[in-house]
mmCIF file of C-alpha atoms in Angstrom:
data_model
loop_
_atom_site.group_PDB
_atom_site.id
_atom_site.type_symbol
_atom_site.label_atom_id
_atom_site.label_comp_id
_atom_site.label_asym_id
_atom_site.label_seq_id
_atom_site.Cartn_x
_atom_site.Cartn_y
_atom_site.Cartn_z
ATOM 1 C CA MET A 1 0.000 0.000 0.000
ATOM 2 C CA GLU A 2 2.840 2.359 0.810
ATOM 3 C CA LYS A 3 4.342 1.926 -2.675
ATOM 4 C CA VAL A 4 1.039 2.865 -4.296
ATOM 5 C CA LEU A 5 0.769 5.917 -2.084
ATOM 6 C CA ARG A 6 4.414 6.852 -2.637
ATOM 7 C CA TYR A 7 3.880 7.084 -6.384
ATOM 8 C CA GLN A 8 0.540 8.843 -5.899
ATOM 9 C CA GLY A 9 -1.444 6.119 -7.635
ATOM 10 C CA VAL A 10 -4.207 6.293 -5.042
ATOM 11 C CA ARG A 11 -4.844 8.978 -2.464
ATOM 12 C CA LYS A 12 -5.949 7.772 0.934
ATOM 13 C CA CYS A 13 -7.875 9.949 3.341
ATOM 14 C CA ASP A 14 -6.956 9.950 6.995
ATOM 15 C CA ASP A 15 -10.441 8.801 7.973
ATOM 16 C CA ASP A 16 -10.466 5.821 5.567
ATOM 17 C CA PRO A 17 -10.068 2.482 7.345
ATOM 18 C CA ASP A 18 -6.911 0.497 6.687
ATOM 19 C CA PRO A 19 -7.943 -2.376 4.370
ATOM 20 C CA TRP A 20 -5.362 -4.722 5.915
ATOM 21 C CA ARG A 21 -6.825 -4.294 9.392
ATOM 22 C CA THR A 22 -10.506 -4.339 8.449
ATOM 23 C CA THR A 23 -12.417 -7.257 9.931
ATOM 24 C CA ILE A 24 -15.509 -8.962 8.595
ATOM 25 C CA HIS A 25 -18.490 -8.346 10.834
ATOM 26 C CA PRO A 26 -20.615 -11.296 11.962
ATOM 27 C CA GLY A 27 -23.404 -12.053 9.514
ATOM 28 C CA THR A 28 -21.661 -10.540 6.461
ATOM 29 C CA VAL A 29 -21.044 -13.903 4.787
ATOM 30 C CA ARG A 30 -24.687 -14.854 5.304
ATOM 31 C CA ARG A 31 -25.825 -11.569 3.705
ATOM 32 C CA VAL A 32 -23.450 -12.013 0.769
ATOM 33 C CA LEU A 33 -24.674 -15.541 0.117
ATOM 34 C CA ALA A 34 -28.266 -14.313 0.258
ATOM 35 C CA TYR A 35 -27.559 -11.855 -2.579
ATOM 36 C CA PHE A 36 -25.878 -14.450 -4.776
ATOM 37 C CA ARG A 37 -28.207 -17.369 -4.018
ATOM 38 C CA PRO A 38 -30.403 -16.701 -7.098
ATOM 39 C CA HIS A 39 -27.289 -16.788 -9.301
ATOM 40 C CA ILE A 40 -25.525 -19.781 -7.766
ATOM 41 C CA ARG A 41 -25.943 -21.941 -10.889
ATOM 42 C CA MET A 42 -24.277 -19.336 -13.099
ATOM 43 C CA VAL A 43 -21.464 -18.906 -10.587
ATOM 44 C CA ALA A 44 -20.962 -22.685 -10.392
ATOM 45 C CA LEU A 45 -20.977 -22.937 -14.198
ATOM 46 C CA PHE A 46 -18.415 -20.140 -14.387
ATOM 47 C CA VAL A 47 -16.160 -21.937 -11.890
ATOM 48 C CA VAL A 48 -16.382 -25.183 -13.887
ATOM 49 C CA VAL A 49 -15.664 -23.447 -17.206
ATOM 50 C CA ALA A 50 -12.776 -21.442 -15.724
ATOM 51 C CA THR A 51 -11.284 -24.638 -14.258
ATOM 52 C CA MET A 52 -11.531 -26.426 -17.593
ATOM 53 C CA GLU A 53 -9.955 -23.430 -19.315
ATOM 54 C CA ALA A 54 -7.077 -23.452 -16.825
ATOM 55 C CA LEU A 55 -6.560 -27.172 -17.409
ATOM 56 C CA THR A 56 -6.332 -26.686 -21.176
ATOM 57 C CA VAL A 57 -3.759 -23.932 -20.663
ATOM 58 C CA ALA A 58 -1.742 -26.181 -18.330
ATOM 59 C CA ALA A 59 -1.976 -29.214 -20.633
ATOM 60 C CA THR A 60 -0.654 -27.462 -23.733
ATOM 61 C CA PRO A 61 3.047 -27.287 -22.691
ATOM 62 C CA LEU A 62 2.926 -30.912 -21.527
ATOM 63 C CA LEU A 63 1.552 -31.951 -24.880
ATOM 64 C CA LEU A 64 4.204 -29.971 -26.714
ATOM 65 C CA ARG A 65 6.908 -31.584 -24.537
ATOM 66 C CA GLU A 66 5.575 -34.968 -25.637
ATOM 67 C CA LEU A 67 5.693 -33.769 -29.257
ATOM 68 C CA VAL A 68 9.334 -32.769 -29.010
ATOM 69 C CA ASP A 69 10.637 -35.619 -26.811
ATOM 70 C CA ASN A 70 8.888 -38.600 -28.408
ATOM 71 C CA GLY A 71 8.013 -37.282 -31.849
ATOM 72 C CA ILE A 72 10.701 -34.987 -33.179
ATOM 73 C CA VAL A 73 13.752 -36.354 -31.317
ATOM 74 C CA LYS A 74 12.852 -39.995 -32.034
ATOM 75 C CA ASN A 75 11.770 -39.106 -35.599
ATOM 76 C CA ASP A 76 8.333 -40.708 -35.168
ATOM 77 C CA ARG A 77 5.943 -39.164 -37.680
ATOM 78 C CA GLY A 78 2.838 -40.745 -36.138
ATOM 79 C CA VAL A 79 3.497 -39.178 -32.732
ATOM 80 C CA VAL A 80 4.206 -35.807 -34.360
ATOM 81 C CA ILE A 81 0.921 -35.845 -36.296
ATOM 82 C CA LEU A 82 -1.116 -37.090 -33.335
ATOM 83 C CA THR A 83 0.274 -34.616 -30.795
ATOM 84 C CA ALA A 84 0.092 -31.731 -33.274
ATOM 85 C CA CYS A 85 -3.585 -32.509 -33.899
ATOM 86 C CA LEU A 86 -4.204 -32.772 -30.149
ATOM 87 C CA ALA A 87 -2.457 -29.413 -29.611
ATOM 88 C CA VAL A 88 -4.668 -27.802 -32.255
ATOM 89 C CA GLY A 89 -7.753 -29.387 -30.686
ATOM 90 C CA LEU A 90 -6.693 -28.124 -27.252
ATOM 91 C CA ALA A 91 -6.199 -24.620 -28.652
ATOM 92 C CA VAL A 92 -9.669 -24.652 -30.220
ATOM 93 C CA LEU A 93 -11.195 -26.035 -27.008
ATOM 94 C CA GLY A 94 -9.402 -23.367 -24.961
ATOM 95 C CA ALA A 95 -10.667 -20.619 -27.253
ATOM 96 C CA GLY A 96 -14.212 -21.953 -27.011
ATOM 97 C CA LEU A 97 -14.018 -22.149 -23.231
ATOM 98 C CA SER A 98 -12.655 -18.613 -23.163
ATOM 99 C CA LEU A 99 -15.661 -17.404 -25.148
ATOM 100 C CA VAL A 100 -18.074 -19.252 -22.873
ATOM 101 C CA SER A 101 -16.314 -17.824 -19.821
ATOM 102 C CA ALA A 102 -16.523 -14.310 -21.246
ATOM 103 C CA TYR A 103 -20.215 -14.794 -22.031
ATOM 104 C CA ILE A 104 -20.982 -16.016 -18.515
ATOM 105 C CA SER A 105 -18.978 -13.289 -16.810
ATOM 106 C CA GLY A 106 -20.494 -10.714 -19.181
ATOM 107 C CA GLY A 107 -23.854 -11.725 -17.750
ATOM 108 C CA SER A 108 -22.741 -10.122 -14.530
ATOM 109 C CA GLY A 109 -24.064 -6.857 -15.976
ATOM 110 C CA ARG A 110 -27.517 -8.334 -15.451
ATOM 111 C CA TRP A 111 -26.615 -8.709 -11.799
ATOM 112 C CA SER A 112 -25.769 -5.034 -11.349
ATOM 113 C CA ALA A 113 -28.865 -4.446 -9.231
ATOM 114 C CA THR A 114 -27.779 -7.283 -6.976
ATOM 115 C CA THR A 115 -24.231 -6.056 -6.596
ATOM 116 C CA SER A 116 -25.204 -2.424 -6.076
ATOM 117 C CA GLY A 117 -27.614 -3.506 -3.367
ATOM 118 C CA PHE A 118 -24.841 -5.605 -1.867
ATOM 119 C CA ARG A 119 -22.410 -2.668 -1.921
ATOM 120 C CA ARG A 120 -24.936 -0.326 -0.384
ATOM 121 C CA SER A 121 -25.777 -2.697 2.458
ATOM 122 C CA THR A 122 -22.251 -3.782 3.378
ATOM 123 C CA THR A 123 -20.365 -0.495 3.327
ATOM 124 C CA SER A 124 -20.512 2.008 6.099
ATOM 125 C CA GLY A 125 -18.824 5.371 6.262
ATOM 126 C CA GLY A 126 -16.019 6.141 3.799
ATOM 127 C CA CYS A 127 -17.300 6.415 0.255
ATOM 128 C CA ARG A 128 -20.894 5.459 0.838
ATOM 129 C CA SER A 129 -23.108 6.196 3.773
ATOM 130 C CA ARG A 130 -26.117 4.222 4.937
ATOM 131 C CA SER A 131 -28.147 7.354 5.534
ATOM 132 C CA SER A 132 -28.146 8.437 1.888
ATOM 133 C CA PRO A 133 -30.130 6.298 -0.564
ATOM 134 C CA ALA A 134 -27.577 6.721 -3.362
ATOM 135 C CA PRO A 135 -23.799 6.638 -3.101
ATOM 136 C CA ARG A 136 -21.993 9.967 -3.240
ATOM 137 C CA ARG A 137 -19.997 10.919 -6.315
ATOM 138 C CA GLY A 138 -16.354 9.968 -5.837
ATOM 139 C CA CYS A 139 -14.641 8.810 -2.687
ATOM 140 C CA TRP A 140 -13.339 12.107 -1.446
ATOM 141 C CA SER A 141 -14.407 13.260 1.978
ATOM 142 C CA ALA A 142 -14.444 16.912 2.887
ATOM 143 C CA GLY A 143 -10.941 18.316 3.077
ATOM 144 C CA CYS A 144 -9.438 15.263 1.412
ATOM 145 C CA LYS A 145 -9.701 16.111 -2.284
ATOM 146 C CA PRO A 146 -7.020 15.168 -4.843
ATOM 147 C CA ASN A 147 -4.559 17.800 -6.073
#
């Protein structure tokens, strides 16, 4: 945090709580789960797709190692053709999973009402106050404006 502040990337007000020392109040996890309960299937699908995408990314270098070690070095044309086709198939599968992942995570725009309600109910003081129905513009308290 000090490095960010040293290079003036983010200005921190004196009355802002330290994010490293902030504790989670009792009942917060229950409230968060209540907001995301209607969307749990989409979240679970996103986790599955992201895991499969990560596995395809991790499998590609292993497949290429097999191509080099057992195909090219041993001069085995069958292994070269098979592993090259598998590498192409993995690349196509990875691209498809990336598109599906982007589509699912792009659906989070539909959940904006959920997340804004979540933000409004879980924050206190600082940028948003519970007394005002809408969040204030910007995060700058009085006397703490950027240069």
